Tab-separated table of C-alpha atoms and ligand atoms in Angstrom:
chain	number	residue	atom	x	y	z
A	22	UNK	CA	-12.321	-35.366	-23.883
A	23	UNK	CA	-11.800	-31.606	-25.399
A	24	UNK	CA	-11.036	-28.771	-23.135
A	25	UNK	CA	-14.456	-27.350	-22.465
A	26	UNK	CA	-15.073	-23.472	-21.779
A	27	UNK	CA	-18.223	-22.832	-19.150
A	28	UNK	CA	-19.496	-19.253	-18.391
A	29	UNK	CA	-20.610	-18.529	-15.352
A	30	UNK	CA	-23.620	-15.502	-14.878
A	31	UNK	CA	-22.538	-15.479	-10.971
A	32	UNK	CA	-19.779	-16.074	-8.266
A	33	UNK	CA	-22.557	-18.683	-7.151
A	34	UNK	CA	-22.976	-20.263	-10.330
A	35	UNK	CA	-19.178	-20.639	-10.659
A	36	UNK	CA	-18.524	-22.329	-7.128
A	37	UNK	CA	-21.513	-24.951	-8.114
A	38	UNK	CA	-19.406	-25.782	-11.243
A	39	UNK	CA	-16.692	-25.885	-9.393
A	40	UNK	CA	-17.837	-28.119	-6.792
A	41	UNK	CA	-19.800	-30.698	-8.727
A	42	UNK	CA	-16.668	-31.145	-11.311
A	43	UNK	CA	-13.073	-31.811	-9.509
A	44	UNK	CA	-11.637	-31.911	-12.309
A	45	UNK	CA	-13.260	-28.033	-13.829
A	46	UNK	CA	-10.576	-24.825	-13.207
A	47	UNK	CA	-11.411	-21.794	-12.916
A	48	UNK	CA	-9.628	-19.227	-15.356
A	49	UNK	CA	-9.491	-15.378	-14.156
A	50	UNK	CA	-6.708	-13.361	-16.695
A	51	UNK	CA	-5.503	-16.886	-18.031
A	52	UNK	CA	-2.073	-16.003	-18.033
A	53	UNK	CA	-0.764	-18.828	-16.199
A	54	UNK	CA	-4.058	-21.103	-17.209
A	55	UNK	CA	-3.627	-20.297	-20.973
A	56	UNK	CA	0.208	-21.412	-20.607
A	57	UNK	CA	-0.592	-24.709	-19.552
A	58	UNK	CA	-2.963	-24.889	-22.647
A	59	UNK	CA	-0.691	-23.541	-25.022
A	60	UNK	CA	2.561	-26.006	-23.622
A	61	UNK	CA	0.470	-28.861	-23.815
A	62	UNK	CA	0.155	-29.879	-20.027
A	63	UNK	CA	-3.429	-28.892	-20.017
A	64	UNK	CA	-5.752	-30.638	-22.486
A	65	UNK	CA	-9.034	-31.978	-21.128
A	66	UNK	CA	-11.881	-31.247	-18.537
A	67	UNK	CA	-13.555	-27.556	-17.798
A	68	UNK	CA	-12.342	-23.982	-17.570
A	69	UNK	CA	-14.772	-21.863	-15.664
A	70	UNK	CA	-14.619	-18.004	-16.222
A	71	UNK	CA	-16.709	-15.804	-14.092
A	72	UNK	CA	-18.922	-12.859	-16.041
A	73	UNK	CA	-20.597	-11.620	-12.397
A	74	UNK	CA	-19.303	-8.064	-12.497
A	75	UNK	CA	-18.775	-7.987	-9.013
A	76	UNK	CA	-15.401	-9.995	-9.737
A	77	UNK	CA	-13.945	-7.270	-11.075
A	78	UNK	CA	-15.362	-4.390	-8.351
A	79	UNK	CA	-12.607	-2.361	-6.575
A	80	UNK	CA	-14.348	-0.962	-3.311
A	81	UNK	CA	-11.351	1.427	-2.185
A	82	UNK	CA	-12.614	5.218	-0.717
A	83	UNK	CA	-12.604	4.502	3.101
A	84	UNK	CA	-10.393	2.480	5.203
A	85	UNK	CA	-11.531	-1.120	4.081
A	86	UNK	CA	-10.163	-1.927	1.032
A	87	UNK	CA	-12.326	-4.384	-1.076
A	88	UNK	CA	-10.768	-6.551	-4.156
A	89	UNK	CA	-12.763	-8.258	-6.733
A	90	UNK	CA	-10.471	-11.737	-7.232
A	91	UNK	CA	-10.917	-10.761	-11.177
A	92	UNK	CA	-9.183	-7.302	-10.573
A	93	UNK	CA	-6.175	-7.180	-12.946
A	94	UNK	CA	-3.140	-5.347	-11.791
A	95	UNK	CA	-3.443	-3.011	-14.355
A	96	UNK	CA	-6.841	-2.109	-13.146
A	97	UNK	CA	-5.366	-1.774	-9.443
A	98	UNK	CA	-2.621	0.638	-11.242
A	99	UNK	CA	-5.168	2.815	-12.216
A	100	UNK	CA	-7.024	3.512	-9.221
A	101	UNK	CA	-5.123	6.468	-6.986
A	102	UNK	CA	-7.004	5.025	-3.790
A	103	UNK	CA	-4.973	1.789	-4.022
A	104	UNK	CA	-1.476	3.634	-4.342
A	105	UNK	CA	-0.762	1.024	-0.915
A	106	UNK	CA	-0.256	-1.517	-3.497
A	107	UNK	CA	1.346	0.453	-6.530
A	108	UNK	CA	4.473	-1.288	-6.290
A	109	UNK	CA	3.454	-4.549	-5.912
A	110	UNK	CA	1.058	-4.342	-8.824
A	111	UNK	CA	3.861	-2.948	-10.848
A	112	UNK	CA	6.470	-5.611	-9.874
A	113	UNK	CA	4.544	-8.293	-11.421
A	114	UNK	CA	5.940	-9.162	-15.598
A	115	UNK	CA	5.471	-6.362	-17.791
A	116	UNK	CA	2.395	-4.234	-19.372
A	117	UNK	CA	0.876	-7.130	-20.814
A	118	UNK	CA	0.855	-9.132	-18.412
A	119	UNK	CA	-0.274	-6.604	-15.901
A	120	UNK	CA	-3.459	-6.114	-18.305
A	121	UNK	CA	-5.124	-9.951	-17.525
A	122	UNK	CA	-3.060	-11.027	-14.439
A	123	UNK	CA	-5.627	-10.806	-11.713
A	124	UNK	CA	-5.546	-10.877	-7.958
A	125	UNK	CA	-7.668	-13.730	-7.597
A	126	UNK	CA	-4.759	-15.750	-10.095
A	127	UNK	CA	-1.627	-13.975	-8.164
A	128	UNK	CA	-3.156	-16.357	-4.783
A	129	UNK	CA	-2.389	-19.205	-7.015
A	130	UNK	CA	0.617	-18.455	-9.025
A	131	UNK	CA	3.389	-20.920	-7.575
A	132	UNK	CA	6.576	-19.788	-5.956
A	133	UNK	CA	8.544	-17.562	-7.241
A	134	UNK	CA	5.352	-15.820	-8.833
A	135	UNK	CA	2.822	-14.384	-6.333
A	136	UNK	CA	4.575	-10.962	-5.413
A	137	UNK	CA	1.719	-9.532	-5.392
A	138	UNK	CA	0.168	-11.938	-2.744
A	139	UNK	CA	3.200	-11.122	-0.685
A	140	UNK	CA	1.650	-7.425	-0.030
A	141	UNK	CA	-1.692	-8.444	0.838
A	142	UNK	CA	0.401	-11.060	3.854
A	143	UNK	CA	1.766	-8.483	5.023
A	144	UNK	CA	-1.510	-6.628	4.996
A	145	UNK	CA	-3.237	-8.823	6.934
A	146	UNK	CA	-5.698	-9.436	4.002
A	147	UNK	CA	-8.488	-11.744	4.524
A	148	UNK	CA	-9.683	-14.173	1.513
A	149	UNK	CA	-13.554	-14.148	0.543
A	150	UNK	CA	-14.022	-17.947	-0.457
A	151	UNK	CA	-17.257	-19.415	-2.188
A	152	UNK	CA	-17.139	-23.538	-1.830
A	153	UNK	CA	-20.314	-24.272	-3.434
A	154	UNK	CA	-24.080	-22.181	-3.491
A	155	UNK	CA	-23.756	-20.506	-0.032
A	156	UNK	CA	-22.481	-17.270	1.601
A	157	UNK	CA	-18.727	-16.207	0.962
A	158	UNK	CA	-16.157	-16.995	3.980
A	159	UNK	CA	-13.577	-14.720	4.987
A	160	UNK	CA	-10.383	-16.942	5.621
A	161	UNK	CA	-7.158	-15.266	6.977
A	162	UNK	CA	-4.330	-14.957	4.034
A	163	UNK	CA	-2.092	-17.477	6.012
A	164	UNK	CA	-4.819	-20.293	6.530
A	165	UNK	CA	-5.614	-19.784	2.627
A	166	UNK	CA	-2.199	-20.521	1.911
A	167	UNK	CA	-1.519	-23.103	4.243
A	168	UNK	CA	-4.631	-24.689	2.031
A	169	UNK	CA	-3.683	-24.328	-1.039
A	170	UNK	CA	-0.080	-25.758	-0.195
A	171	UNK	CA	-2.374	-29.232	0.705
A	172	UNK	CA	-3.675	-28.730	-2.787
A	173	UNK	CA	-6.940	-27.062	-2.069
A	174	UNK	CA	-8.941	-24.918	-4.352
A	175	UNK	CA	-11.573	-23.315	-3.653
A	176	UNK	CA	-13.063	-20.094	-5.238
A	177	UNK	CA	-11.631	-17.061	-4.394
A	178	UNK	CA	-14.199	-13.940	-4.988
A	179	UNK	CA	-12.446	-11.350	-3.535
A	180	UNK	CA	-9.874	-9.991	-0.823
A	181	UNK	CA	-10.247	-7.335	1.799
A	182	UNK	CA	-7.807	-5.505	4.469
A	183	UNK	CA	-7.259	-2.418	6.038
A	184	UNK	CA	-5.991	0.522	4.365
A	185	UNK	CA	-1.936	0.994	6.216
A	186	UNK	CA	-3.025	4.501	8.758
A	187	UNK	CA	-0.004	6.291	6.922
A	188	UNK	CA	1.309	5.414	3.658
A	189	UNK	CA	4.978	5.078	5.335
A	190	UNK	CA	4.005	2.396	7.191
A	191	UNK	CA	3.919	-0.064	4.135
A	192	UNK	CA	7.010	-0.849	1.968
A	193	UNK	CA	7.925	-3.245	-0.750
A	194	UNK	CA	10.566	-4.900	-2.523
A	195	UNK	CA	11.020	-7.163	-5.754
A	196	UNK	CA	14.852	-8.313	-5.965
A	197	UNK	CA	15.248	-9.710	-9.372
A	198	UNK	CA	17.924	-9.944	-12.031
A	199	UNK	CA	16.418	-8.685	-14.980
A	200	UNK	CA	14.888	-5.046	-14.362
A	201	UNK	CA	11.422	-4.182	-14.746
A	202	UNK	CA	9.975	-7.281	-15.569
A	203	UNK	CA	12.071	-10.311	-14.056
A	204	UNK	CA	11.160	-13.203	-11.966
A	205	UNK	CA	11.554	-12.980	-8.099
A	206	UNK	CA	15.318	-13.729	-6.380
A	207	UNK	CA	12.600	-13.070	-3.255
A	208	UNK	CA	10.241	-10.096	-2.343
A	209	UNK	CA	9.422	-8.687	0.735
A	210	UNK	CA	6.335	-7.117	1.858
A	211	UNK	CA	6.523	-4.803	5.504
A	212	UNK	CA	3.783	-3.252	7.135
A	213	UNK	CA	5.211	-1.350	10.224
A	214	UNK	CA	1.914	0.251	12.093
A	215	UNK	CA	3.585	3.674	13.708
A	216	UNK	CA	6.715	3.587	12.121
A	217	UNK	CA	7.608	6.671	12.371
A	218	UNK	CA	7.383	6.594	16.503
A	219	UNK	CA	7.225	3.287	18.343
A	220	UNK	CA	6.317	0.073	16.006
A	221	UNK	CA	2.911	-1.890	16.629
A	222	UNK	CA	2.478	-4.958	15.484
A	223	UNK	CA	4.814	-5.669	12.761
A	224	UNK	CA	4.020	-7.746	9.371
A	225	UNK	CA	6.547	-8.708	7.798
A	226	UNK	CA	6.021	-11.365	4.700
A	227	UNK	CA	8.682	-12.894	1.982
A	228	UNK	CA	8.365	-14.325	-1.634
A	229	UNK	CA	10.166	-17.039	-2.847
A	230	UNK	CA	11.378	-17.525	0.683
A	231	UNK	CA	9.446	-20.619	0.965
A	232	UNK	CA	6.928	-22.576	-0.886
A	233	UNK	CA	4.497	-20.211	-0.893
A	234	UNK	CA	4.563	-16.567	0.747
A	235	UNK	CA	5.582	-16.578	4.508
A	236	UNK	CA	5.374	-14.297	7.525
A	237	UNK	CA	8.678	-13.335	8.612
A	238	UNK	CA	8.083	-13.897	12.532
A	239	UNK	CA	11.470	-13.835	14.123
A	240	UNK	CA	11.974	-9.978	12.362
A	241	UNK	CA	8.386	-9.341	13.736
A	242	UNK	CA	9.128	-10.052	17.321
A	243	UNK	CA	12.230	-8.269	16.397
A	244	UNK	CA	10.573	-4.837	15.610
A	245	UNK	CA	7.661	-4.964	17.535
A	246	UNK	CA	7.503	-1.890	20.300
A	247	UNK	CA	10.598	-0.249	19.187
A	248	UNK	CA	11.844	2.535	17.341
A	249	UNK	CA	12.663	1.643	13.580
A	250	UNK	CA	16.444	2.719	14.777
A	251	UNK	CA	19.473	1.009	13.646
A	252	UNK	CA	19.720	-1.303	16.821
A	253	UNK	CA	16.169	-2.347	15.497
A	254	UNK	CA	17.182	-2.817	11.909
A	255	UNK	CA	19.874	-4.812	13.137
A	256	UNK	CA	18.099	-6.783	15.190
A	257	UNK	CA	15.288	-7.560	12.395
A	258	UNK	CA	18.475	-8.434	9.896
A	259	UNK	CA	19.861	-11.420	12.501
A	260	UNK	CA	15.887	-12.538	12.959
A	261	UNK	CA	15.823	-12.315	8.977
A	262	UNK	CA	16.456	-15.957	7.646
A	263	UNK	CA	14.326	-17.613	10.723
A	264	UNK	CA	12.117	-19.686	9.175
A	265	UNK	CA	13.155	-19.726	5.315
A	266	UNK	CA	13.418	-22.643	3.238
A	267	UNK	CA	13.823	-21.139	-0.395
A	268	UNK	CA	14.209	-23.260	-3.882
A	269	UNK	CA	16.993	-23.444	-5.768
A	270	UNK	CA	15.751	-22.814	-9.757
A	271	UNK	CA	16.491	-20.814	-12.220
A	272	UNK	CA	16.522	-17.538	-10.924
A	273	UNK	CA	18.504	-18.276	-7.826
A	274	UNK	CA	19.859	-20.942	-5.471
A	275	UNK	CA	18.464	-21.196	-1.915
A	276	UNK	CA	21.828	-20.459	-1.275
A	277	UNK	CA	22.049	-17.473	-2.478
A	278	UNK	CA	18.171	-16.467	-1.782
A	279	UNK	CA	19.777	-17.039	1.917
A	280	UNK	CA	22.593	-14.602	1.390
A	281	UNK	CA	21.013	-11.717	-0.138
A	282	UNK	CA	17.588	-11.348	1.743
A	283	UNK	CA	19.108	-9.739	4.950
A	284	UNK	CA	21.161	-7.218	2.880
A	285	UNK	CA	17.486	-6.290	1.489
A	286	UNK	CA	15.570	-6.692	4.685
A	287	UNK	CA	17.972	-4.228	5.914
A	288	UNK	CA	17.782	-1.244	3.009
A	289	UNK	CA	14.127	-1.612	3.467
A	290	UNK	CA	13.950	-0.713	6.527
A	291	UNK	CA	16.351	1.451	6.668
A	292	UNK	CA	14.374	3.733	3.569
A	293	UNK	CA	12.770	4.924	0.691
A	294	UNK	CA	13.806	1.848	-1.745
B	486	FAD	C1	5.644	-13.859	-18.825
B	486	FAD	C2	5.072	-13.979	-17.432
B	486	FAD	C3	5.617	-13.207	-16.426
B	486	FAD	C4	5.101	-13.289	-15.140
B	486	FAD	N1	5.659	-12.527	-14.147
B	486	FAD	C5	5.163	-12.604	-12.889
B	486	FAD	C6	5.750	-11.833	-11.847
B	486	FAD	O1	6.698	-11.069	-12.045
B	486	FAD	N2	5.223	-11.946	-10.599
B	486	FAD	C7	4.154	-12.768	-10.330
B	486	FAD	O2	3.697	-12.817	-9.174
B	486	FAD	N3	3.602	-13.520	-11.290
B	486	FAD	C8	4.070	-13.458	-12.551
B	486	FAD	N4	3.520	-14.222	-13.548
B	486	FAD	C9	2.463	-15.188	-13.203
B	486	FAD	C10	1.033	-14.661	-13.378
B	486	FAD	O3	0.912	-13.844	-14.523
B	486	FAD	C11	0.514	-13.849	-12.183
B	486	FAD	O4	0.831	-14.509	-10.983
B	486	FAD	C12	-0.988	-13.589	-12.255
B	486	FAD	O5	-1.399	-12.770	-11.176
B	486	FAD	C13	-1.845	-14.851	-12.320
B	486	FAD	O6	-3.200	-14.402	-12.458
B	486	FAD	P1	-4.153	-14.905	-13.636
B	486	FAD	O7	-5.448	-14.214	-13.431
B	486	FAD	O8	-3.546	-14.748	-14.978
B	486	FAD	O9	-4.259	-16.440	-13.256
B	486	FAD	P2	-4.875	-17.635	-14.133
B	486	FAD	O10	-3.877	-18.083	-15.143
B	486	FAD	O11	-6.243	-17.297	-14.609
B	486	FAD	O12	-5.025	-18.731	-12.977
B	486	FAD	C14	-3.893	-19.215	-12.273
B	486	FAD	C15	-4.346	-20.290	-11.285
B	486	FAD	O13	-5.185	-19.709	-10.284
B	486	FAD	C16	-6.483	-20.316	-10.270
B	486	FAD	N5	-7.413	-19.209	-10.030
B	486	FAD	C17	-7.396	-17.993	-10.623
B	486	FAD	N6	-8.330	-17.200	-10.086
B	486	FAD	C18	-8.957	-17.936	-9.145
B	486	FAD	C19	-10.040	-17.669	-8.246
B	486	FAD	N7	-10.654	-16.477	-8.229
B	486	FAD	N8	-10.446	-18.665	-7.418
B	486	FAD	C20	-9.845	-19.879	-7.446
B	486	FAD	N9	-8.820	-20.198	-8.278
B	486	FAD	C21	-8.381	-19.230	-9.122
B	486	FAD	C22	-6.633	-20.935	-11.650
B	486	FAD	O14	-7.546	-22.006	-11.641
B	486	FAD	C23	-5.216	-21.387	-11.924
B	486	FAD	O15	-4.958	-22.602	-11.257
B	486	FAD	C24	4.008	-14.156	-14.848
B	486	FAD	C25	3.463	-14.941	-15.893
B	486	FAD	C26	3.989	-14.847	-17.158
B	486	FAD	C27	3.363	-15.690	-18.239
């Protein structure tokens, strides 16, 4: 059977394909999807690409920040309300890339792609999910990934969180060998709520750390209710590698994934990167 291309009017329409078909996939900027075509490991059954324009909305003036799943990182680039997630956009390949790489397609991307995802972890984003003709669920970014490492896929419409109260609360990181557009060594994503007096509720979430992105929970417990000081930052750097389990690939052996994230853990917190 041919590789068949369905268009879907609606978000609705989409999860029905979706659901009747096991075997359709959804494409969203098709720069992962269209590599699989183009190398040959993707031949037969149904792409689905979404036309509903809400895919694509960005709903980003007030403190909830709203993410069509079809939003490309160059579109989130170009909107000053979403400067929160500036460098994450930007650490993901280069221009082009950046142009049909979407957030919906950044959930998916295996390890050590997803930097972007990373952010939203730490950001306590919540995943819209459509499994069939029915209202939208909002699903907790950890419990979405702990899905899709079991292999589920359901259809992702959108993501929402809370906008960080001061911009210095959030910080990011992309460690990688080739400068700007190289693969992940690891990333880390901190959001540090009152950071600048006594910390609240720290979330702290790695790339490439694990098979998909993780919360960082022993450097949480570490921060939480203290100063960001350098007894703190020391603290967070023991706590850093609780919990890790990172591949050895290309880029980087665990071993060395192992040795270098605490160095960064540490200059992050520490400051302006
Ligand atoms: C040269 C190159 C460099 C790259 N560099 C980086 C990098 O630095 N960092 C990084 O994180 N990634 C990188 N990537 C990977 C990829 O471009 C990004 O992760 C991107 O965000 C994927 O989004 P997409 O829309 O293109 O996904 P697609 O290719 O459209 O889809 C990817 C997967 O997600 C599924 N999917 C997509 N959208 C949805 C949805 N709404 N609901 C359900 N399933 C969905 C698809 O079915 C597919 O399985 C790179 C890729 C290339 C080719």
């Amino acid at each position: 059977m041919p590789l068949d291309l369905r268009s879907a009017a609606t978000m609705a329409e989409a999860a029905g394909i979706l659901a009747a078909d096991r075997g359709a996939r959804l494409i969203s900027g098709g720069t992962l999807v269209m590599r699989d075509v183009n190398e040959g490991r993707l031949t037969d059954g149904t792409l689905v690409r979404v036309l509903d324009p809400a895919y694509r909305q960005i709903q980003a003036s007030g403190s909830r920040i709203e993410l069509g799943a079809g939003v490309t990182l160059a579109a989130v680039l170009a909107e000053r309300e979403l400067a929160v997630l500036h460098p994450a956009a930007r650490s993901v390949g280069g221009p082009a890339i950046r142009n049909m790489a979407t957030v919906g397609g950044n959930l998916f991307a295996e390890t050590p792609y997803g930097d972007f995802t990373v952010a939203l972890l730490a950001l306590d984003a919540q995943v819209m999910v459509l499994a069939g003709y029915g209202a939208a669920r909002a699903v907790p970014m950890e419990e979405f990934l702990a899905a899709r490492a079991r292999g589920e896929q359901r259809l992702v419409v959108a993501v929402h969180f809370t906008r960080p109260q001061s911009p210095a609360d959030f910080r990011f990181k992309k460690v990688s060998r080739v400068k700007p557009k190289g693969v992940s060594i690891l990333s880390i994503a901190v959001h540090l709520p009152g950071s600048t007096g006594r910390i609240g509720q720290a979330r702290v979430a790695y790339g490439a750390m694990a098979a998909t992105p993780i919360r960082a929970r022993g450097v949480e417990r570490a921060l939480d209710g203290r100063a960001l000081d350098a007894a703190a930052i020391a603290a967070a750097r023991n706590a850093a590698l609780e919990g890790v389990s990172p591949a050895t690939d290309a880029v980087a052996s665990d071993w060395y994934r192992r040795e270098v994230l605490p160095v960064h853990l540490a200059r992050l917190l520490a400051g302006p990167v």
